[in-house]
Short mmCIF file of C-alpha atoms and ligand atoms in Angstrom, two decimals:
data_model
loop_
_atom_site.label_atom_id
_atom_site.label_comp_id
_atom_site.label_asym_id
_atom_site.label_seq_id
_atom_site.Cartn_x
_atom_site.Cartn_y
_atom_site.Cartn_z
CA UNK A 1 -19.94 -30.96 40.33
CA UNK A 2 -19.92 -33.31 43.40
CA UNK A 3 -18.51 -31.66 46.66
CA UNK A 4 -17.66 -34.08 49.64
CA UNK A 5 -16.46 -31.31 52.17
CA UNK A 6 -19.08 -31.25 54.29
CA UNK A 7 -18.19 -31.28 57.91
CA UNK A 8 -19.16 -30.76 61.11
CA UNK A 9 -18.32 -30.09 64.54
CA UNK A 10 -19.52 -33.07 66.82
CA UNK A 11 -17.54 -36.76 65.82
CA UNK A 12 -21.27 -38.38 66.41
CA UNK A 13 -22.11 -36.14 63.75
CA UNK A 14 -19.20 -36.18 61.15
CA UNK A 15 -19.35 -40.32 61.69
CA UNK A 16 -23.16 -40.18 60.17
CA UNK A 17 -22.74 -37.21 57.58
CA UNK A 18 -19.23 -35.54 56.52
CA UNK A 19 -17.63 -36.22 53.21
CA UNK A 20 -21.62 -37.32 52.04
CA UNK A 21 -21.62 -36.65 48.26
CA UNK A 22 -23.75 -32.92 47.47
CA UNK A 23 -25.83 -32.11 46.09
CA UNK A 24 -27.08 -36.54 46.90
CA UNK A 25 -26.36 -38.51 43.72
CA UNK A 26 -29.68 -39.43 41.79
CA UNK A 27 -31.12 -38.26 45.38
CA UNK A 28 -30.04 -41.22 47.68
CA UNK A 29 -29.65 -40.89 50.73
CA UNK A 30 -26.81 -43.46 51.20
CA UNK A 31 -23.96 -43.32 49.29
CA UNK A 32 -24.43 -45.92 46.72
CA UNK A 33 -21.84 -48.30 45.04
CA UNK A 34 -20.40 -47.35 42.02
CA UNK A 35 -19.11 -50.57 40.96
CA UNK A 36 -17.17 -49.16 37.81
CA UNK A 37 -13.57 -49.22 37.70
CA UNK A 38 -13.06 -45.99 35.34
CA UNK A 39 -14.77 -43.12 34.60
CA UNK A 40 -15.35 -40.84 31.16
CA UNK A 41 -11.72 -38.30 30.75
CA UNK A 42 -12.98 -35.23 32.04
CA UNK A 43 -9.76 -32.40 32.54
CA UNK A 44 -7.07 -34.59 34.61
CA UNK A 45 -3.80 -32.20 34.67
CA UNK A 46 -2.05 -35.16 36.40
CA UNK A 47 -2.06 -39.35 36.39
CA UNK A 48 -3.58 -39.56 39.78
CA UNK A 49 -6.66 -37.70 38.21
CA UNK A 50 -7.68 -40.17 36.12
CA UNK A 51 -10.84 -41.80 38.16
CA UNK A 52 -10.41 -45.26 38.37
CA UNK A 53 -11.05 -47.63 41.52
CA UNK A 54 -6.99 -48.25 42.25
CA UNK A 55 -6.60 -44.38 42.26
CA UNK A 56 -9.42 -44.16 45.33
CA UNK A 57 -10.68 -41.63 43.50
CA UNK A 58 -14.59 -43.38 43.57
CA UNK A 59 -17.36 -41.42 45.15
CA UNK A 60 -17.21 -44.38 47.75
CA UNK A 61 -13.62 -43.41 48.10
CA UNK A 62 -14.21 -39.89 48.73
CA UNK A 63 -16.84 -40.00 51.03
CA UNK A 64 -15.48 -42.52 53.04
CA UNK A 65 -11.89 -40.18 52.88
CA UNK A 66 -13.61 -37.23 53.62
CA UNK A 67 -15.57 -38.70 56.90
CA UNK A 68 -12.23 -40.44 58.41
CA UNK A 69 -10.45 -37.09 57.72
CA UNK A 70 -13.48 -35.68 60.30
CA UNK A 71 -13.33 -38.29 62.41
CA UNK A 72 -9.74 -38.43 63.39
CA UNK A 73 -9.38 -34.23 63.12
CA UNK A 74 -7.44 -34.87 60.43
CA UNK A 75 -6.85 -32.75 57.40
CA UNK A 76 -6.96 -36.06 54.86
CA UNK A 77 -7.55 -39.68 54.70
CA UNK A 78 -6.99 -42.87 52.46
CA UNK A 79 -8.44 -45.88 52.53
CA UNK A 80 -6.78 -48.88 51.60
CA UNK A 81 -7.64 -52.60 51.21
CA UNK A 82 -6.22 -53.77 54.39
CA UNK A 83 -4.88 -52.74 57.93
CA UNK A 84 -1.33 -53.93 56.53
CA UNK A 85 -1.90 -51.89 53.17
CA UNK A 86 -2.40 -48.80 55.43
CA UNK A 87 0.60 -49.89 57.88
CA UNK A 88 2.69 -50.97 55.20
CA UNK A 89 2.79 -48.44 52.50
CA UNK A 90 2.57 -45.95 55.52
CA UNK A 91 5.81 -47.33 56.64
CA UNK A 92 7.69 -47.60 53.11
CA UNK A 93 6.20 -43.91 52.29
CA UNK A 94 8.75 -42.44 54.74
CA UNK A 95 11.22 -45.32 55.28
CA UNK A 96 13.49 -46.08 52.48
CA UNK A 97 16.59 -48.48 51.96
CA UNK A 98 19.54 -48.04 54.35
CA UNK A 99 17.11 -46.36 56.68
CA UNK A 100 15.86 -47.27 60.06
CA UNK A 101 12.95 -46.77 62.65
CA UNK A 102 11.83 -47.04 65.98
CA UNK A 103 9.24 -49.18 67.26
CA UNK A 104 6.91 -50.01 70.35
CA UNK A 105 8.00 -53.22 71.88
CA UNK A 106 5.23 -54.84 71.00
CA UNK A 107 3.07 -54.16 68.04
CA UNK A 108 0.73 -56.11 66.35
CA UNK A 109 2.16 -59.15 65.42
CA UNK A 110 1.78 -58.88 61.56
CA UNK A 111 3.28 -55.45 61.66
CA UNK A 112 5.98 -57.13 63.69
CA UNK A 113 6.16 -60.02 61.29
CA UNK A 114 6.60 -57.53 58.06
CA UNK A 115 9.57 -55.56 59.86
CA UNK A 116 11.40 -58.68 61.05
CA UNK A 117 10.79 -60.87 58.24
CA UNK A 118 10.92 -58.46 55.09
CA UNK A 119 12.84 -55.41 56.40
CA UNK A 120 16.39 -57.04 56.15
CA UNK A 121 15.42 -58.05 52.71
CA UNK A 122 14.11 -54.44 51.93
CA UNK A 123 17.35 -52.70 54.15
CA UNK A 124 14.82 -51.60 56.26
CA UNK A 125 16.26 -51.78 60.20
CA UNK A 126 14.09 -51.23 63.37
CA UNK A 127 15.15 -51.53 66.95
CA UNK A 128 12.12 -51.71 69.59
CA UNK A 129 11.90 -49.31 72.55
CA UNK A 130 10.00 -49.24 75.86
CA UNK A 131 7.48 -46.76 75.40
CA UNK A 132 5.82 -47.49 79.07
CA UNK A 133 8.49 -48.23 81.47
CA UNK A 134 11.65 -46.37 79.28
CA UNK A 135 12.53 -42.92 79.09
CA UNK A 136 13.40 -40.60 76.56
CA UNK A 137 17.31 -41.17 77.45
CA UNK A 138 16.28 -45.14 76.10
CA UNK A 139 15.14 -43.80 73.37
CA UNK A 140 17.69 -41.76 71.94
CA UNK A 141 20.16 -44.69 72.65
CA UNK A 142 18.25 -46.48 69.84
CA UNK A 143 18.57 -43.46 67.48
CA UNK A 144 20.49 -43.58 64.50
CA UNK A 145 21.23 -41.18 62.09
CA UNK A 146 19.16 -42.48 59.27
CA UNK A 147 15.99 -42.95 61.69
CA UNK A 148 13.09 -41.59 60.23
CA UNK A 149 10.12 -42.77 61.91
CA UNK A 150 8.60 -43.95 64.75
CA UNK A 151 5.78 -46.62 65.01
CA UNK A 152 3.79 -47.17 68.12
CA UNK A 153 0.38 -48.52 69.09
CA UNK A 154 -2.23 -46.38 71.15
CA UNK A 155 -3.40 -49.53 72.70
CA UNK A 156 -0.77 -52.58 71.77
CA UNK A 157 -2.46 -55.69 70.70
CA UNK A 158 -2.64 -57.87 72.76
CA UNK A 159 -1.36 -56.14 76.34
CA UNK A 160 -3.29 -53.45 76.21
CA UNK A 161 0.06 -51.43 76.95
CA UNK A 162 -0.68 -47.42 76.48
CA UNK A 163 3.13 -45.87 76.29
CA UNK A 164 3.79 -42.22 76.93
CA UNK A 165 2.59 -40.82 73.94
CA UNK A 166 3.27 -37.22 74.69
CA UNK A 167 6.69 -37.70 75.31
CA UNK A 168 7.11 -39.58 71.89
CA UNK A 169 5.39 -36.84 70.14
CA UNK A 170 7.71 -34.57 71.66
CA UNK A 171 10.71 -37.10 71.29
CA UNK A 172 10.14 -37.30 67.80
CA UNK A 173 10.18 -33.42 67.35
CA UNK A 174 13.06 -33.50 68.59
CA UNK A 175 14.84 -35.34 66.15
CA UNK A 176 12.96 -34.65 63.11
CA UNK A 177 11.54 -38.04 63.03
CA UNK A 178 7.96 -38.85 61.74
CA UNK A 179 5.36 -40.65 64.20
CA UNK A 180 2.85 -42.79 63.47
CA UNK A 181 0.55 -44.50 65.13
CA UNK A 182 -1.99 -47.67 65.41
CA UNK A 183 -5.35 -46.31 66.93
CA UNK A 184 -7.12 -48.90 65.69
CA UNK A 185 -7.88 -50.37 69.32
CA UNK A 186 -8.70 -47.16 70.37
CA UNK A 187 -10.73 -45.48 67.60
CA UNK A 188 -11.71 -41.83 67.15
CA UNK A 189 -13.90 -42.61 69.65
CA UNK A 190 -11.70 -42.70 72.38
CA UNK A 191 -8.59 -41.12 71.04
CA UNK A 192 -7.61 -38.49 68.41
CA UNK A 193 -3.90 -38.97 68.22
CA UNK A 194 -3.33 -35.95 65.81
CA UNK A 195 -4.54 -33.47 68.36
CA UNK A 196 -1.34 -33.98 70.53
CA UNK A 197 0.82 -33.32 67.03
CA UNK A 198 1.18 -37.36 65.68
CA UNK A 199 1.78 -36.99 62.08
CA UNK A 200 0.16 -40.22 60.93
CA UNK A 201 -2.27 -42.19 62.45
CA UNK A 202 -3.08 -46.09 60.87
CA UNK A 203 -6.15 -48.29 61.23
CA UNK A 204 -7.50 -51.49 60.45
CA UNK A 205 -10.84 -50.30 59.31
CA UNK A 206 -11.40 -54.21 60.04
CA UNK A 207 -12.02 -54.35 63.38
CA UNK A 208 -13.68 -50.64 65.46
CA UNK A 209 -13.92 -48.81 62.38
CA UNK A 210 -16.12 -51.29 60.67
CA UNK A 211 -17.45 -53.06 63.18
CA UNK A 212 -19.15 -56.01 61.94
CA UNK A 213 -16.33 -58.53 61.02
CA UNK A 214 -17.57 -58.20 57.12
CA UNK A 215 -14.40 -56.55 55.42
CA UNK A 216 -11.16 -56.31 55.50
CA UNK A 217 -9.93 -52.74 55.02
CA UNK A 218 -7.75 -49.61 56.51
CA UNK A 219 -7.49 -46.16 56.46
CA UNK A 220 -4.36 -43.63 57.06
CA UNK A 221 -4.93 -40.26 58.06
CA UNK A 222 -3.01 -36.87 58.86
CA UNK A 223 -1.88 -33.52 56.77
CA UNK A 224 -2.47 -33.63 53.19
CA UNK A 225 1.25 -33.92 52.77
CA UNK A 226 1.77 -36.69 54.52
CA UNK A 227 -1.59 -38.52 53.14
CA UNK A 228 -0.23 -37.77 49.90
CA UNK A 229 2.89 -39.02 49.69
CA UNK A 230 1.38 -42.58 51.00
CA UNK A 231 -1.24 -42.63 48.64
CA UNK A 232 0.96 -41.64 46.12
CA UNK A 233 3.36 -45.26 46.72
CA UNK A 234 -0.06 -47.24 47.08
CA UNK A 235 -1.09 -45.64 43.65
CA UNK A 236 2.09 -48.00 42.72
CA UNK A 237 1.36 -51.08 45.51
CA UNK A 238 -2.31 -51.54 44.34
CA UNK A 239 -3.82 -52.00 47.35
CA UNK A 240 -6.93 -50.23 47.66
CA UNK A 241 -10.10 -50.96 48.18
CA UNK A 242 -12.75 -52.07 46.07
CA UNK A 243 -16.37 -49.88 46.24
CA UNK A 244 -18.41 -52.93 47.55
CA UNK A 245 -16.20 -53.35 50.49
CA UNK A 246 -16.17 -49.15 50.69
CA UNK A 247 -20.24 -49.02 50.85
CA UNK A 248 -20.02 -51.52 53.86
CA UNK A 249 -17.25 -49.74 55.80
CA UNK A 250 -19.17 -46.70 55.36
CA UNK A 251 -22.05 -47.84 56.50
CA UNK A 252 -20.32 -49.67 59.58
CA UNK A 253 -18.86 -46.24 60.39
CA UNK A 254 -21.59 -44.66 60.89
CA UNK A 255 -22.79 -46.39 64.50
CA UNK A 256 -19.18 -46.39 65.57
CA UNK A 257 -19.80 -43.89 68.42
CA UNK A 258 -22.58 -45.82 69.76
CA UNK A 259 -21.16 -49.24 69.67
CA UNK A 260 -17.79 -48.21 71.12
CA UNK A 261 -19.94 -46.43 73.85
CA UNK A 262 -21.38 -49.65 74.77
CA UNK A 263 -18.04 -51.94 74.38
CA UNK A 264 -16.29 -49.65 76.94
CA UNK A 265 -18.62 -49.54 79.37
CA UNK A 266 -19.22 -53.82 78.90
CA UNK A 267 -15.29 -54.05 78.73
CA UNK A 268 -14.51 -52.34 81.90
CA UNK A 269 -17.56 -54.12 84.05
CA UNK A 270 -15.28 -57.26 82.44
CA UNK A 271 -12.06 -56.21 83.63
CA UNK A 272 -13.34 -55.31 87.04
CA UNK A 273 -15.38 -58.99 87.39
CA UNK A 274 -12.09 -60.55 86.05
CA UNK A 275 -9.61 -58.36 88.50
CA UNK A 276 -11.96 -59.51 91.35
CA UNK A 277 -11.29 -62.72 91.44
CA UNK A 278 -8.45 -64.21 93.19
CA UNK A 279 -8.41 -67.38 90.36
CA UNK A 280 -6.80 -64.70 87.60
CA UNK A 281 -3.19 -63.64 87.66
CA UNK A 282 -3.19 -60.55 86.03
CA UNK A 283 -6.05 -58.26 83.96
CA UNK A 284 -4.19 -55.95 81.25
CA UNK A 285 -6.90 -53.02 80.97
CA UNK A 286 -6.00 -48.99 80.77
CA UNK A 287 -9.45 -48.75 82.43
CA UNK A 288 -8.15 -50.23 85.30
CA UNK A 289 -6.29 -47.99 88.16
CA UNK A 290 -3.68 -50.84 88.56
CA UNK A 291 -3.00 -50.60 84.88
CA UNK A 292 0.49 -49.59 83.87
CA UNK A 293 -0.89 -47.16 81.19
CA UNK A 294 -3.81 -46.00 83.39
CA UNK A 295 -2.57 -42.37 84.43
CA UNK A 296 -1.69 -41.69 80.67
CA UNK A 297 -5.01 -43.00 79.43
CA UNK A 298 -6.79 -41.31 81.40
CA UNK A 299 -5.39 -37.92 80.88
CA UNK A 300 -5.54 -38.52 76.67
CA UNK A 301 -8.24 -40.78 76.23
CA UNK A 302 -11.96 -40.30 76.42
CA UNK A 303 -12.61 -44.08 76.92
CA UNK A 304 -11.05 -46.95 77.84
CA UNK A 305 -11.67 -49.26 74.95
CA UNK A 306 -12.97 -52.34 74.47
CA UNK A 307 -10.04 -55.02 74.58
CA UNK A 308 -8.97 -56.67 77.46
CA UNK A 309 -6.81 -59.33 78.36
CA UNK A 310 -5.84 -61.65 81.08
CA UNK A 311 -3.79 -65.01 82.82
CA UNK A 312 -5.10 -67.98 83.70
CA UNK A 313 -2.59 -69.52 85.32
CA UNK A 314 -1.97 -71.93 83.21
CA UNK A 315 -2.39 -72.91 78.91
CA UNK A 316 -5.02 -75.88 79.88
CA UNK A 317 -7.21 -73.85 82.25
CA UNK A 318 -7.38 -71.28 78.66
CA UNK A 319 -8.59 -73.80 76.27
CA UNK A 320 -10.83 -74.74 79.07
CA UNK A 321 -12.25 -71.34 79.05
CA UNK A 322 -12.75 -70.75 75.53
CA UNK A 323 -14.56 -74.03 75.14
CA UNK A 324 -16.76 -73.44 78.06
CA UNK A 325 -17.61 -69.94 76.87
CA UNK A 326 -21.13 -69.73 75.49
CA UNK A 327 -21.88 -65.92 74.25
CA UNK A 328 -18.17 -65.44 72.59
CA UNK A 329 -16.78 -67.00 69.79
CA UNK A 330 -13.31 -68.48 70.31
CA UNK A 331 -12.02 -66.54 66.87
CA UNK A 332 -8.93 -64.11 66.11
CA UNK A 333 -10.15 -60.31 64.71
CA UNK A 334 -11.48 -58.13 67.04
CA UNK A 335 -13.83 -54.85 67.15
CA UNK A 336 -16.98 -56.30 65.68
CA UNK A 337 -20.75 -56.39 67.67
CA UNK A 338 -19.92 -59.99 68.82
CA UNK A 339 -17.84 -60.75 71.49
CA UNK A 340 -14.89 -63.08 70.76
CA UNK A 341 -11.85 -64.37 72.84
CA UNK A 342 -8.63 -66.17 71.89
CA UNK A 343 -5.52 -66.62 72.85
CA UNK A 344 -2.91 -64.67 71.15
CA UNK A 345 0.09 -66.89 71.36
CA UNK A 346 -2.36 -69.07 68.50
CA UNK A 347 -3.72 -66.20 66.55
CA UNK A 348 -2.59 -62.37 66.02
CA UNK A 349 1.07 -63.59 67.82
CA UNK A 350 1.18 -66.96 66.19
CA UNK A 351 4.17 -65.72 63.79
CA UNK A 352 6.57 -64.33 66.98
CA UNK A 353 8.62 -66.62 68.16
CA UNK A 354 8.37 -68.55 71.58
CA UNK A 355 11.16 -67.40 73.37
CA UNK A 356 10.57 -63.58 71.88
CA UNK A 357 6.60 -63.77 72.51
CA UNK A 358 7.55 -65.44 76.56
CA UNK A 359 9.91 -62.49 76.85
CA UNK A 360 7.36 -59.88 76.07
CA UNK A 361 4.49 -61.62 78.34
CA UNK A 362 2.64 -62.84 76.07
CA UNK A 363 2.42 -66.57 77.05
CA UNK A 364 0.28 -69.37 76.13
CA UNK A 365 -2.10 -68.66 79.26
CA UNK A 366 -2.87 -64.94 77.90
CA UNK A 367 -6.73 -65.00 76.41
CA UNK A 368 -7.81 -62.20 74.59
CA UNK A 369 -11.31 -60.70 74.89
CA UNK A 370 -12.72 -58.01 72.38
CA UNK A 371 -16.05 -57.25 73.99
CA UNK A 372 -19.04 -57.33 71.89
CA UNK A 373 -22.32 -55.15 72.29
CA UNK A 374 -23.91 -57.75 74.18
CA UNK A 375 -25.75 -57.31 77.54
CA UNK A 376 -22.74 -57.08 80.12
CA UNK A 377 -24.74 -59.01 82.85
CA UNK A 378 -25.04 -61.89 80.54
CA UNK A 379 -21.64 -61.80 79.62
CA UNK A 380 -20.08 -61.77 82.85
CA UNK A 381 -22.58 -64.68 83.85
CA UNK A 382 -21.13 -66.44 81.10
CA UNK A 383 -17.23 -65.70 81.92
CA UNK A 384 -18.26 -66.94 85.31
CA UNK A 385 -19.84 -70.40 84.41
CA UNK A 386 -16.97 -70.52 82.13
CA UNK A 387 -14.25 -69.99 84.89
CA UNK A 388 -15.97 -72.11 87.91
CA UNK A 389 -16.98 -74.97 86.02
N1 PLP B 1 -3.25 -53.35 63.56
C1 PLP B 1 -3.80 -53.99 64.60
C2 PLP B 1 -3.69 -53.40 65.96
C3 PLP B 1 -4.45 -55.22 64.40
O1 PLP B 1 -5.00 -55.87 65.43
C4 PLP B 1 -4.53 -55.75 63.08
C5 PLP B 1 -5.21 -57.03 62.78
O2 PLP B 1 -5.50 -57.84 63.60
C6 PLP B 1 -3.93 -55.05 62.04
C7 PLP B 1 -3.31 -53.84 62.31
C8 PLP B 1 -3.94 -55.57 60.63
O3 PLP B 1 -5.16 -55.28 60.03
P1 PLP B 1 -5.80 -56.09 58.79
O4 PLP B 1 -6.04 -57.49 59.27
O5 PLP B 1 -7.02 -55.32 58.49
O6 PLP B 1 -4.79 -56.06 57.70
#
């Protein structure tokens, strides 16, 4: 019999070795890929039993499981074919028809897209609330009776905004609601949401997780109650992940605590370069002590993470940027070894509308940088060139 509980104490650790199949199947040392989508009956008692790739019930699933379970201090994990399978089916698990939730005012903008586009269809309601500059008195003016959840972002994509996550842990107490949250900008690495009592916490595996912009994936994690009732619904919305792209994550995982070592040190020498000059409006990093979110990041998080953005002044002086940059690539995603910049009012916020993205300040001058593992001289001499030319 297979166990996949070991575990450790240190995250560095768990990222290399917990949930690693024992006794080593055929002896590997890496987990390898069992491309087979069913297995022989053994004794299943119950449907979700049955081994069979949409049941993420593969050894790749369970390793993988086991070692986001250990890296987020959480009791169990799912993986799932996409950052909106995990946010998704995370969201209908525990949000039903005629039922409503709360949300941070700005989310990523698929997430954002899926709640304003198919929630009225689904009778799914959501009313945003200011997580950074409200208060708990906001909050409960949003309330409803049939609120059951609420969503937020540790980092939001793409101002970097870090609400007061505390007080929405203890808001959602409170009022019996569930919380979840999107730590995929922040990562184990830097945060561990379920330590201050979230009840869900959501990923794309896509970007930190990973790391190398080679899959699309996600995971969910939290108490085996809560895991189970989401991978119970995407036992039913199919979308989980396939062993090749499960062997890759895994591996990916495993340097995760070096990488995002590297990307917050690079990202803040970039936000400090950037806040320096007088040429750009406004840097949005929690790293920084001017930062809205900086007090409350720096009491919760251990690192700052490696996203940044920031103004130019105007939409023409961006594109001249990202076409004078050399080391980044001007591309969308974010989290991998490469450095990339965009500007989110064309990519991840393409789908908001004007007026609603404006309001929220995220205008057509705002470029995006997800720093890469690069050497942070270079990349700041590049950034420079870039701006002076
Ligand atoms: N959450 C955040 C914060 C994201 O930035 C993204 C993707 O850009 C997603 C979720 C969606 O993830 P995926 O593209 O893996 O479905």
């Amino acid at each position: 019999m297979t166990d996949y509980s070991d575990r450790f104490d240190r995250l560095e650790t768990n990222l290399v070795h917990a949930g690693a199949p024992r006794p080593n199947i055929g002896g590997a040392v890496v987990t390898p890929i069992f491309q087979s989508a069913n297995y022989l009956m053994a004794d299943e008692g119950a449907y979700d039993e049955v081994r069979y790739i949409r049941l993420s019930n593969s050894p790749n699933h369970f390793t993988l499981q086991a070692r986001l379970a250990a890296a987020e201090e959480g009791e169990s994990a799912l993986v799932t074919a996409s950052g909106m399978a995990a946010i998704t089916t995370s969201i209908l698990a525990f949000v039903g028809a005629g039922e409503h939730l709360l949300t941070q005012r700005t989310l990523y903008g698929g997430t954002q897209n899926f709640l304003d586009e198919d929630g009225p269809r689904l009778n799914i309601a959501h009313t945003a609330i200011d997580t950074v500059a409200g208060s708990p008195a906001d909050w409960e003016a949003a309330l409803r009776p049939e609120t059951r959840l609420i969503l937020v972002e540790s980092i939001s994509n793409p101002l970097m905004e870090v609400g007061d996550l505390e007080a929405v842990v203890a808001f959602a107490r409170s009022h019996g609601l569930i919380t979840m949250i999107d730590n995929t900008f922040a990562s184990p690495v830097n945060f561990r949401p379920l330590e201050i009592g979230i009840d869900l916490v959501v990923h794309s595996a896509t970007k930190y997780l990973n790391g190398h912009s080679d899959i699309v994936a996600g995971a969910v994690v939290g108490s085996a109650t809560h895991v189970d009732r989401v991978r119970h619904l995407l036992l039913h919305l199919g979308g989980s992940i396939d062993p090749n792209t499960a062997f890759l994550f895994e591996r990916g995982l495993k340097t995760l605590a070096l990488r995002v070592a590297r990307q917050n040190s690079s990202a803040m020498q970039i936000a400090e370069f950037l806040a320096g000059r007088d040429d750009i409006e406004r840097v949005n990093y929690p790293g920084l002590p001017s930062d809205p979110g900086h007090a409350v990041a720096r009491e919760l998080f251990s690192g700052f993470g490696g996203m940044l953005s920031f103004y130019t002044g105007d939409v023409e002086r961006a594109e001249r940027f990202l076409s004078r940059v050399r080391i980044p690539l001007h591309a969308a995603s974010l989290g991998g070894v490469e450095s990339l910049v965009v500007r989110p009012s064309r990519s991840s916020h393409l789908g908001v509308p004007p007026t609603a993205r404006e309001a929220l300040g995220i205008t057509d001058d705002l470029v995006r940088v997800s720093t890469g593992i690069e050497d942070p001289g270079e990349l700041i001499a590049d950034f420079e060139q870039a701006l002076d030319r």
